[in-house]
Short mmCIF file of C-alpha atoms and ligand atoms in Angstrom, two decimals:
data_model
loop_
_atom_site.label_atom_id
_atom_site.label_comp_id
_atom_site.label_asym_id
_atom_site.label_seq_id
_atom_site.Cartn_x
_atom_site.Cartn_y
_atom_site.Cartn_z
CA MET A 764 19.86 5.16 -18.95
CA ALA A 765 17.58 6.74 -16.46
CA GLY A 766 14.68 5.37 -14.54
CA VAL A 767 12.74 7.20 -11.87
CA VAL A 768 10.66 5.29 -9.37
CA VAL A 769 7.73 6.62 -7.36
CA VAL A 770 6.93 4.63 -4.25
CA GLY A 771 4.43 4.86 -1.43
CA SER A 772 6.48 5.22 1.72
CA MET A 773 3.96 4.59 4.46
CA TRP A 774 1.15 1.98 4.47
CA GLY A 775 -0.20 2.86 1.01
CA ASP A 776 -2.73 5.44 -0.18
CA GLU A 777 -0.23 8.30 0.08
CA GLY A 778 -1.33 9.91 -3.19
CA LYS A 779 1.10 8.26 -5.62
CA GLY A 780 -1.36 8.68 -8.49
CA LYS A 781 -0.95 12.45 -8.49
CA VAL A 782 2.85 12.41 -8.50
CA THR A 783 2.98 9.57 -11.02
CA ASP A 784 0.65 11.53 -13.24
CA TYR A 785 2.89 14.60 -12.95
CA LEU A 786 6.08 12.66 -13.72
CA ALA A 787 4.41 10.66 -16.47
CA GLN A 788 4.21 13.91 -18.49
CA LYS A 789 8.01 13.83 -18.72
CA ALA A 790 8.39 10.08 -19.17
CA ASP A 791 8.31 7.95 -22.32
CA ILE A 792 7.20 4.72 -20.69
CA VAL A 793 5.45 3.93 -17.42
CA VAL A 794 5.94 0.57 -15.72
CA ARG A 795 4.16 -1.11 -12.83
CA TYR A 796 6.19 -3.81 -11.17
CA VAL A 797 4.26 -5.06 -8.17
CA GLY A 798 0.87 -6.04 -6.75
CA GLY A 799 -2.41 -6.42 -8.57
CA ASN A 800 -5.89 -4.97 -8.32
CA ASN A 801 -5.48 -4.48 -4.58
CA ALA A 802 -4.04 -1.06 -5.43
CA GLY A 803 -6.21 1.97 -6.02
CA HIS A 804 -4.83 4.94 -7.87
CA THR A 805 -6.96 8.02 -8.29
CA ILE A 806 -6.10 10.30 -11.18
CA VAL A 807 -7.84 13.44 -12.32
CA TYR A 808 -7.67 13.59 -16.12
CA ASP A 809 -9.43 16.13 -18.30
CA GLY A 810 -11.43 17.30 -15.30
CA LYS A 811 -12.71 13.79 -14.60
CA LYS A 812 -11.75 11.53 -11.73
CA PHE A 813 -10.53 8.05 -12.62
CA ALA A 814 -9.74 5.17 -10.28
CA LEU A 815 -7.32 2.58 -11.61
CA LYS A 816 -6.41 -0.62 -9.85
CA LEU A 817 -4.19 -2.46 -12.28
CA ILE A 818 -3.23 -0.49 -15.34
CA PRO A 819 -0.38 2.00 -14.81
CA SER A 820 -1.66 5.56 -14.56
CA GLY A 821 0.70 6.61 -17.39
CA ILE A 822 -2.06 5.37 -19.71
CA PHE A 823 -3.61 8.83 -19.51
CA SER A 824 -0.53 10.45 -21.01
CA GLY A 825 -0.76 8.26 -24.11
CA HIS A 826 2.41 6.37 -23.25
CA GLU A 827 3.24 2.76 -23.68
CA VAL A 828 2.63 1.23 -20.28
CA ILE A 829 4.14 -2.00 -19.03
CA MET A 830 2.75 -4.40 -16.46
CA GLY A 831 5.84 -6.16 -15.20
CA ASN A 832 6.54 -9.73 -14.20
CA GLY A 833 6.30 -8.87 -10.48
CA MET A 834 2.58 -8.22 -10.79
CA VAL A 835 -0.29 -10.63 -10.22
CA VAL A 836 -2.99 -10.01 -12.81
CA ASN A 837 -6.65 -10.89 -12.57
CA PRO A 838 -7.63 -11.21 -16.27
CA LYS A 839 -11.28 -10.41 -15.65
CA ALA A 840 -10.49 -7.31 -13.60
CA PHE A 841 -7.92 -6.29 -16.21
CA LEU A 842 -10.42 -6.47 -19.07
CA GLU A 843 -13.01 -4.58 -17.03
CA GLU A 844 -10.48 -1.83 -16.50
CA VAL A 845 -9.62 -1.79 -20.21
CA LYS A 846 -13.33 -1.37 -20.99
CA TYR A 847 -13.68 1.36 -18.37
CA LEU A 848 -10.86 3.29 -20.04
CA ASN A 849 -12.07 2.63 -23.60
CA ASP A 850 -15.56 3.82 -22.67
CA ALA A 851 -13.96 7.08 -21.59
CA GLY A 852 -12.20 7.34 -24.96
CA ILE A 853 -8.76 6.29 -23.71
CA ASP A 854 -6.64 4.13 -25.99
CA THR A 855 -5.36 0.97 -24.30
CA SER A 856 -3.60 -0.65 -27.25
CA ARG A 857 -0.22 0.42 -25.86
CA ILE A 858 -0.42 -1.75 -22.77
CA ARG A 859 2.20 -4.49 -22.62
CA VAL A 860 1.75 -7.32 -20.13
CA SER A 861 4.66 -9.47 -19.02
CA ASP A 862 4.55 -13.11 -20.07
CA ARG A 863 5.97 -13.91 -16.65
CA CYS A 864 3.47 -12.23 -14.35
CA HIS A 865 1.18 -14.57 -12.48
CA VAL A 866 -2.51 -14.90 -13.16
CA ILE A 867 -5.14 -14.54 -10.45
CA LEU A 868 -7.93 -17.07 -10.99
CA PRO A 869 -11.31 -17.12 -9.24
CA TYR A 870 -10.20 -19.72 -6.69
CA HIS A 871 -7.50 -17.33 -5.47
CA LEU A 872 -10.19 -14.85 -4.41
CA GLU A 873 -12.08 -17.59 -2.65
CA ILE A 874 -8.91 -18.77 -0.86
CA ASP A 875 -8.24 -15.19 0.26
CA GLU A 876 -11.72 -15.12 1.77
CA LEU A 877 -11.34 -18.55 3.39
CA GLN A 878 -7.93 -17.75 4.85
CA GLU A 879 -9.19 -14.55 6.38
CA LYS A 880 -12.14 -16.42 7.89
CA ARG A 881 -9.98 -19.21 9.24
CA LYS A 882 -7.66 -16.71 10.90
CA GLY A 883 -10.58 -15.28 12.91
CA ASP A 884 -9.47 -12.33 15.02
CA LYS A 885 -5.96 -12.67 13.58
CA SER A 886 -7.16 -11.88 10.06
CA ILE A 887 -5.01 -9.48 8.06
CA GLY A 888 -7.78 -7.36 6.59
CA THR A 889 -6.72 -8.08 3.01
CA THR A 890 -8.46 -6.52 0.05
CA LYS A 891 -9.81 -10.03 -0.77
CA ARG A 892 -8.57 -9.74 -4.33
CA GLY A 893 -6.64 -13.03 -4.20
CA ILE A 894 -3.27 -11.31 -4.05
CA GLY A 895 -1.64 -13.38 -1.29
CA PRO A 896 -2.91 -16.72 -2.64
CA ALA A 897 -1.62 -15.91 -6.15
CA TYR A 898 1.83 -14.99 -4.83
CA THR A 899 1.73 -18.11 -2.67
CA ASP A 900 1.27 -20.25 -5.79
CA LYS A 901 4.09 -18.36 -7.47
CA TYR A 902 6.52 -19.15 -4.69
CA SER A 903 5.21 -22.69 -4.30
CA ARG A 904 5.97 -23.05 -8.01
CA ILE A 905 2.45 -24.06 -8.92
CA GLY A 906 1.25 -20.71 -10.27
CA ILE A 907 0.05 -20.09 -13.81
CA ARG A 908 2.02 -17.45 -15.66
CA MET A 909 0.62 -15.12 -18.30
CA GLY A 910 2.63 -16.84 -21.05
CA GLU A 911 0.91 -20.11 -20.18
CA PHE A 912 -2.48 -18.56 -19.66
CA VAL A 913 -2.64 -17.17 -23.20
CA ASP A 914 -1.74 -20.57 -24.69
CA GLU A 915 -5.00 -22.56 -24.64
CA GLU A 916 -3.37 -25.98 -24.35
CA LEU A 917 -0.88 -24.96 -21.71
CA PHE A 918 -3.54 -23.17 -19.69
CA LEU A 919 -5.65 -26.32 -19.48
CA GLU A 920 -2.60 -28.43 -18.66
CA LYS A 921 -1.57 -26.10 -15.84
CA LEU A 922 -5.11 -25.87 -14.47
CA ASN A 923 -5.26 -29.65 -14.34
CA GLU A 924 -2.02 -29.70 -12.35
CA THR A 925 -2.75 -26.84 -9.99
CA PHE A 926 -6.44 -26.83 -9.18
CA PRO A 927 -6.52 -30.34 -7.59
CA LEU A 928 -3.65 -29.30 -5.32
CA LYS A 929 -5.64 -26.30 -4.18
CA VAL A 930 -8.71 -28.45 -3.54
CA MET A 931 -6.62 -30.69 -1.27
CA GLU A 932 -5.81 -27.63 0.83
CA TYR A 933 -9.25 -26.05 0.57
CA PRO A 934 -11.93 -28.74 0.01
CA GLU A 935 -14.59 -26.01 -0.13
CA LEU A 936 -13.31 -25.09 -3.61
CA ALA A 937 -14.65 -28.33 -5.08
CA ASP A 938 -18.22 -27.12 -4.45
CA LEU A 939 -17.60 -23.80 -6.11
CA PHE A 940 -15.46 -24.42 -9.18
CA THR A 941 -14.70 -26.98 -11.85
CA ILE A 942 -11.68 -26.98 -14.10
CA GLU A 943 -13.95 -26.95 -17.11
CA GLY A 944 -15.93 -23.99 -15.81
CA ILE A 945 -12.84 -21.91 -15.12
CA TYR A 946 -11.24 -22.91 -18.40
CA ASN A 947 -14.24 -22.08 -20.55
CA GLU A 948 -14.71 -18.66 -19.02
CA TYR A 949 -11.06 -17.67 -18.74
CA LYS A 950 -9.83 -18.88 -22.13
CA GLU A 951 -12.05 -16.20 -23.64
CA TYR A 952 -10.33 -13.55 -21.53
CA ALA A 953 -6.97 -15.00 -22.52
CA LYS A 954 -7.74 -14.52 -26.23
CA LYS A 955 -8.36 -10.82 -25.65
CA ILE A 956 -5.22 -10.32 -23.58
CA LYS A 957 -2.87 -12.36 -25.79
CA PRO A 958 -1.94 -9.55 -28.25
CA LEU A 959 -0.64 -7.47 -25.35
CA VAL A 960 1.61 -10.15 -23.85
CA CYS A 961 5.37 -10.21 -24.41
CA ASP A 962 8.74 -10.43 -22.65
CA THR A 963 8.59 -6.97 -21.10
CA GLY A 964 12.10 -7.33 -19.62
CA ILE A 965 13.63 -7.31 -23.12
CA LEU A 966 11.43 -4.41 -24.15
CA LEU A 967 12.42 -2.37 -21.14
CA ASP A 968 16.12 -3.08 -21.55
CA GLU A 969 15.92 -1.84 -25.15
CA TYR A 970 14.17 1.34 -24.09
CA LEU A 971 16.62 2.05 -21.32
CA ARG A 972 19.58 1.51 -23.65
CA GLU A 973 17.96 3.94 -26.09
CA ASP A 974 17.91 6.49 -23.26
CA LYS A 975 14.14 6.51 -23.04
CA LYS A 976 12.73 7.95 -19.85
CA VAL A 977 11.17 5.21 -17.80
CA LEU A 978 8.92 5.85 -14.83
CA PHE A 979 8.38 2.97 -12.44
CA GLU A 980 5.09 3.29 -10.64
CA GLY A 981 4.93 1.65 -7.23
CA ALA A 982 1.75 0.28 -5.70
CA GLN A 983 0.75 -0.02 -2.04
CA GLY A 984 3.35 1.29 0.41
CA ALA A 985 6.76 0.27 1.64
CA MET A 986 5.44 -0.57 5.11
CA LEU A 987 3.41 -3.34 3.47
CA ASP A 988 6.68 -4.92 2.26
CA ILE A 989 6.70 -8.66 2.87
CA ASP A 990 10.10 -8.50 4.63
CA TYR A 991 10.39 -5.02 6.10
CA GLY A 992 6.75 -4.17 6.70
CA THR A 993 4.80 -5.06 9.81
CA TYR A 994 4.74 -8.78 8.97
CA PRO A 995 2.36 -10.61 8.78
CA TYR A 996 0.11 -7.55 8.36
CA VAL A 997 1.60 -6.83 4.97
CA THR A 998 0.98 -7.54 1.32
CA SER A 999 2.82 -10.37 -0.43
CA SER A 1000 5.39 -8.42 -2.44
CA HIS A 1001 7.96 -5.60 -2.33
CA PRO A 1002 6.14 -2.33 -3.01
CA GLY A 1003 9.24 -0.12 -2.51
CA ALA A 1004 12.02 0.68 -4.97
CA ASN A 1005 13.61 -2.52 -3.66
CA GLY A 1006 10.97 -4.38 -5.71
CA VAL A 1007 11.77 -2.76 -9.07
CA SER A 1008 14.53 -5.10 -10.25
CA GLU A 1009 12.62 -8.13 -9.20
CA GLY A 1010 9.31 -6.99 -10.63
CA ALA A 1011 10.39 -5.32 -13.88
CA GLY A 1012 13.21 -7.59 -14.99
CA ILE A 1013 16.02 -5.02 -15.07
CA GLY A 1014 18.95 -4.36 -12.72
CA PRO A 1015 19.02 -1.73 -9.95
CA LEU A 1016 21.58 0.52 -11.63
CA TYR A 1017 18.98 1.90 -14.01
CA ILE A 1018 17.32 3.80 -11.20
CA LYS A 1019 18.47 7.39 -10.91
CA GLU A 1020 15.89 8.77 -8.53
CA ALA A 1021 13.54 7.16 -6.03
CA ILE A 1022 10.79 9.50 -4.90
CA GLY A 1023 8.91 8.52 -1.76
CA ILE A 1024 5.32 9.63 -1.41
CA ILE A 1025 4.35 10.50 2.14
CA LYS A 1026 1.41 12.16 3.77
CA ALA A 1027 1.71 15.01 6.26
CA TYR A 1028 0.24 12.49 8.73
CA THR A 1029 -0.13 8.69 8.64
CA THR A 1030 -2.94 6.35 7.58
CA ARG A 1031 -3.41 2.63 7.37
CA VAL A 1032 -6.20 0.33 6.16
CA GLY A 1033 -6.60 -3.22 7.32
CA GLU A 1034 -5.29 -4.71 10.52
CA GLY A 1035 -1.81 -4.53 12.03
CA PRO A 1036 0.16 -2.35 14.42
CA PHE A 1037 0.22 1.41 13.90
CA PRO A 1038 2.26 3.15 16.63
CA THR A 1039 1.07 6.72 16.08
CA GLU A 1040 -2.61 5.88 15.56
CA LEU A 1041 -5.12 8.39 16.92
CA PHE A 1042 -8.38 7.24 18.45
CA ASP A 1043 -9.63 10.67 19.38
CA GLU A 1044 -11.28 13.59 17.64
CA THR A 1045 -8.01 14.68 16.04
CA GLY A 1046 -7.99 11.30 14.28
CA ASP A 1047 -11.57 11.89 13.12
CA PHE A 1048 -10.68 15.43 12.03
CA ILE A 1049 -7.84 14.10 9.85
CA ARG A 1050 -10.08 11.36 8.40
CA GLU A 1051 -12.80 13.82 7.44
CA GLN A 1052 -10.53 16.62 6.22
CA GLY A 1053 -8.45 14.16 4.21
CA HIS A 1054 -11.40 12.08 2.91
CA GLU A 1055 -9.59 9.06 4.24
CA TYR A 1056 -11.72 6.23 2.92
CA GLY A 1057 -10.28 3.39 0.80
CA THR A 1058 -10.34 3.66 -3.02
CA VAL A 1059 -10.73 -0.09 -3.51
CA THR A 1060 -12.67 -1.23 -0.45
CA LYS A 1061 -14.17 2.12 0.75
CA ARG A 1062 -13.11 1.21 4.29
CA PRO A 1063 -12.50 4.17 6.63
CA ARG A 1064 -8.75 4.51 7.02
CA ARG A 1065 -7.08 4.54 10.41
CA THR A 1066 -5.32 7.87 11.00
CA GLY A 1067 -2.38 9.04 13.10
CA TRP A 1068 0.51 11.47 13.47
CA PHE A 1069 3.50 11.59 11.15
CA ASP A 1070 5.94 8.84 12.06
CA ALA A 1071 9.57 9.51 11.13
CA VAL A 1072 10.60 5.99 12.17
CA VAL A 1073 8.30 4.52 9.54
CA VAL A 1074 9.45 6.91 6.81
CA ASN A 1075 13.10 6.31 7.67
CA GLN A 1076 12.55 2.61 7.24
CA SER A 1077 11.08 3.29 3.79
CA ARG A 1078 13.94 5.63 2.91
CA ARG A 1079 16.45 2.91 3.74
CA MET A 1080 14.62 0.24 1.76
CA SER A 1081 14.17 2.39 -1.34
CA SER A 1082 17.27 4.65 -1.21
CA LEU A 1083 14.90 7.59 -1.48
CA THR A 1084 16.44 10.66 -3.12
CA GLY A 1085 13.48 12.88 -2.26
CA VAL A 1086 9.98 12.81 -0.87
CA SER A 1087 6.73 14.37 -1.97
CA LEU A 1088 4.70 15.51 1.02
CA MET A 1089 1.01 15.12 0.28
CA LEU A 1090 -2.19 16.42 1.88
CA LEU A 1091 -0.45 19.17 3.82
CA ASP A 1092 -3.66 21.25 3.74
CA VAL A 1093 -5.47 18.60 5.82
CA LEU A 1094 -3.58 19.71 8.93
CA SER A 1095 -4.65 23.37 8.66
CA GLY A 1096 -6.67 24.33 11.70
CA LEU A 1097 -4.90 22.17 14.28
CA ASP A 1098 -3.45 24.06 17.29
CA THR A 1099 -0.63 21.63 17.80
CA ILE A 1100 0.89 19.03 15.53
CA LYS A 1101 2.89 16.09 16.77
CA ILE A 1102 5.71 14.28 15.00
CA CYS A 1103 7.00 10.95 16.17
CA SER A 1104 10.80 11.12 16.05
CA ALA A 1105 11.70 7.78 17.69
CA TYR A 1106 10.22 5.00 19.80
CA LYS A 1107 10.73 3.98 23.38
CA TYR A 1108 10.96 0.20 23.56
CA LYS A 1109 11.85 -1.92 26.57
CA GLY A 1110 13.29 1.18 28.26
CA GLU A 1111 15.49 2.20 25.32
CA ILE A 1112 15.21 4.77 22.53
CA ILE A 1113 15.11 3.09 19.13
CA HIS A 1114 14.98 4.42 15.57
CA GLY A 1115 13.80 1.33 13.71
CA LEU A 1116 10.73 -0.88 13.93
CA PRO A 1117 11.02 -4.09 15.95
CA SER A 1118 10.75 -7.14 13.69
CA THR A 1119 7.81 -8.64 15.57
CA VAL A 1120 4.22 -7.47 15.61
CA LYS A 1121 4.26 -7.79 19.37
CA GLY A 1122 7.28 -5.48 19.46
CA VAL A 1123 5.68 -2.86 17.21
CA GLU A 1124 2.55 -3.00 19.38
CA GLU A 1125 4.65 -2.36 22.46
CA VAL A 1126 6.63 0.65 21.22
CA GLU A 1127 5.77 4.01 22.66
CA PRO A 1128 6.09 6.88 20.18
CA ILE A 1129 8.28 9.78 21.31
CA TYR A 1130 6.62 12.94 20.11
CA GLU A 1131 7.85 16.40 19.33
CA GLU A 1132 5.12 19.03 19.44
CA MET A 1133 5.00 21.87 16.97
CA PRO A 1134 2.57 24.78 16.74
CA GLY A 1135 0.04 24.33 13.93
CA TRP A 1136 -1.35 26.92 11.51
CA GLU A 1137 -4.83 28.32 10.96
CA GLU A 1138 -4.46 29.60 7.41
CA ASP A 1139 -6.05 27.98 4.39
CA ILE A 1140 -3.06 26.90 2.30
CA THR A 1141 -4.92 25.34 -0.64
CA ASN A 1142 -3.93 28.15 -3.02
CA VAL A 1143 -0.28 28.32 -2.05
CA GLN A 1144 2.09 28.19 -5.03
CA SER A 1145 5.50 28.33 -3.32
CA PHE A 1146 7.27 27.35 -0.11
CA ALA A 1147 7.64 31.03 0.85
CA GLU A 1148 3.85 31.52 0.79
CA LEU A 1149 3.31 28.85 3.44
CA PRO A 1150 2.69 29.99 7.03
CA VAL A 1151 5.96 29.95 9.00
CA ASN A 1152 4.70 27.15 11.26
CA CYS A 1153 3.98 25.02 8.23
CA GLN A 1154 7.43 25.75 6.80
CA ASN A 1155 8.96 24.71 10.11
CA TYR A 1156 6.95 21.50 10.07
CA ILE A 1157 8.31 20.60 6.62
CA ARG A 1158 11.88 21.45 7.61
CA ARG A 1159 11.64 19.33 10.74
CA ILE A 1160 10.31 16.38 8.75
CA GLU A 1161 13.27 16.67 6.36
CA GLU A 1162 15.72 16.63 9.27
CA LEU A 1163 14.10 13.63 10.88
CA ILE A 1164 13.85 11.52 7.74
CA HIS A 1165 17.26 12.54 6.31
CA CYS A 1166 15.74 13.29 2.95
CA PRO A 1167 14.66 16.48 1.17
CA VAL A 1168 11.03 17.33 0.46
CA VAL A 1169 11.11 17.90 -3.32
CA MET A 1170 7.38 18.49 -3.77
CA PHE A 1171 4.38 19.18 -1.63
CA SER A 1172 0.70 19.08 -2.31
CA VAL A 1173 -2.11 21.21 -0.88
CA GLY A 1174 -5.15 19.81 -2.68
CA PRO A 1175 -6.32 17.26 -5.24
CA ASP A 1176 -5.93 19.42 -8.33
CA ARG A 1177 -2.80 19.25 -10.50
CA LYS A 1178 -2.32 22.99 -9.88
CA GLN A 1179 -2.13 22.37 -6.15
CA THR A 1180 1.27 20.70 -6.35
CA VAL A 1181 4.36 22.78 -5.57
CA VAL A 1182 7.64 21.51 -6.98
CA LEU A 1183 10.71 22.50 -4.99
CA ARG A 1184 13.27 20.59 -7.02
CA ASP A 1185 12.77 19.26 -10.52
CA ILE A 1186 13.04 15.53 -10.96
CA GLU A 1187 15.03 14.78 -14.10
CA PHE A 1188 15.20 11.42 -15.78
P1 LIG B 2053 -3.64 -7.74 0.22
O1 LIG B 2053 -2.59 -7.00 -0.55
O2 LIG B 2053 -5.00 -7.67 -0.39
O3 LIG B 2053 -3.22 -9.16 0.51
O4 LIG B 2053 -3.80 -7.06 1.66
C1 LIG B 2053 -2.77 -7.09 2.62
C2 LIG B 2053 -2.71 -5.79 3.40
O5 LIG B 2053 -2.25 -4.76 2.56
C3 LIG B 2053 -4.06 -5.32 3.95
O6 LIG B 2053 -3.82 -4.67 5.18
C4 LIG B 2053 -4.53 -4.31 2.92
O7 LIG B 2053 -5.42 -3.37 3.46
C5 LIG B 2053 -3.20 -3.68 2.54
N1 LIG B 2053 -3.19 -3.13 1.18
C6 LIG B 2053 -3.11 -3.80 0.02
N2 LIG B 2053 -3.11 -2.97 -1.02
C7 LIG B 2053 -3.19 -1.73 -0.52
C8 LIG B 2053 -3.20 -0.42 -1.12
O8 LIG B 2053 -3.12 -0.23 -2.34
N3 LIG B 2053 -3.28 0.62 -0.24
C9 LIG B 2053 -3.33 0.44 1.11
N4 LIG B 2053 -3.30 -0.74 1.69
C10 LIG B 2053 -3.24 -1.83 0.89
#
């Protein structure tokens, strides 16, 4: 009964797609358990680059893929992604969608937009995909679940209950949508999705009891966790391994390994505190070398030094058993590399993030400086081939985060991944 989970362990965009793709080769089933089409996973398949937002990247390996109850699914975006894959010759009949995941409807996107506007300079910088508003409805117990959505009568009944409540909160919605308009458009999407919908918790339990190898694919990053991220500059779910039970409908004891994906530096998109952020030419260098622009929104990502406090927080939340260190090649050419090992806060040394945004904004990173390396490492195939300074950098990261580096990556190609310890299901 073995599940392996791959989770982003910074603020998202760490390169999970590549590791998921690698592990998916060994898995029988791939499951996504959190988020919606706010995620952006880039996968290179058959020499072509694909960007997926909703459907688990295991789809490329021909596996059954499950979209768990913890997700919020925009039916229109989902069907567009299905078409995108079908047009490329990829079979999507093996997708299973949980009957308990919540549906994102067009008013959720509008609410996302309105909320951001109303917040003014305190806006979160969301992806405007309606994620927060859909989770809000879920927890307010007025959301529409997939099982209801694909039942024409129930869908209309639920819309009639929910939409007027939303209009009370956001009167602007009345000018933009009618129940009839939403119903007529979306019931057509529901018909197409219906054959894929089932109780994925039962399915998954059966597979795990049959000793099938299940890969859980995280989305976003642990620092966007609704409780342990930099609240309120977070997403509305639990992207780490801590979200698997909740979002896939199985207990935590099925998880054998939790692999954290980290970059050799740090990035963030959207607003919110970022202690090791760089505003100088080193930050620009990292952004350009690493092509740090958002997959979903194309926004330039904020860049900064590696922050061991952040990764330690992710390790704790997800019980990480190993990390995969991505984009190591991006740092080649820097004279000196800094690592943040702790923070100074109100005159004391601390090793965790303060719970308040104000606190995280006030921390002062404590840096260790290490000599960089000049060599091009993009063709390296083993740890021993790395320049000594690069080896030392990896070893120091392992010490600071209390977790072994089990893989590292020196370029976008599959061949540019070096595995130091095999991950077995
Ligand atoms: P939301 O998930 O669209 O509500 O956005 C909330 C915050 O999470 C914003 O700062 C987004 O930029 C960030 N975010 C959401 N999804 C991702 C992702 O897949 N990668 C990186 N950041 C993300």
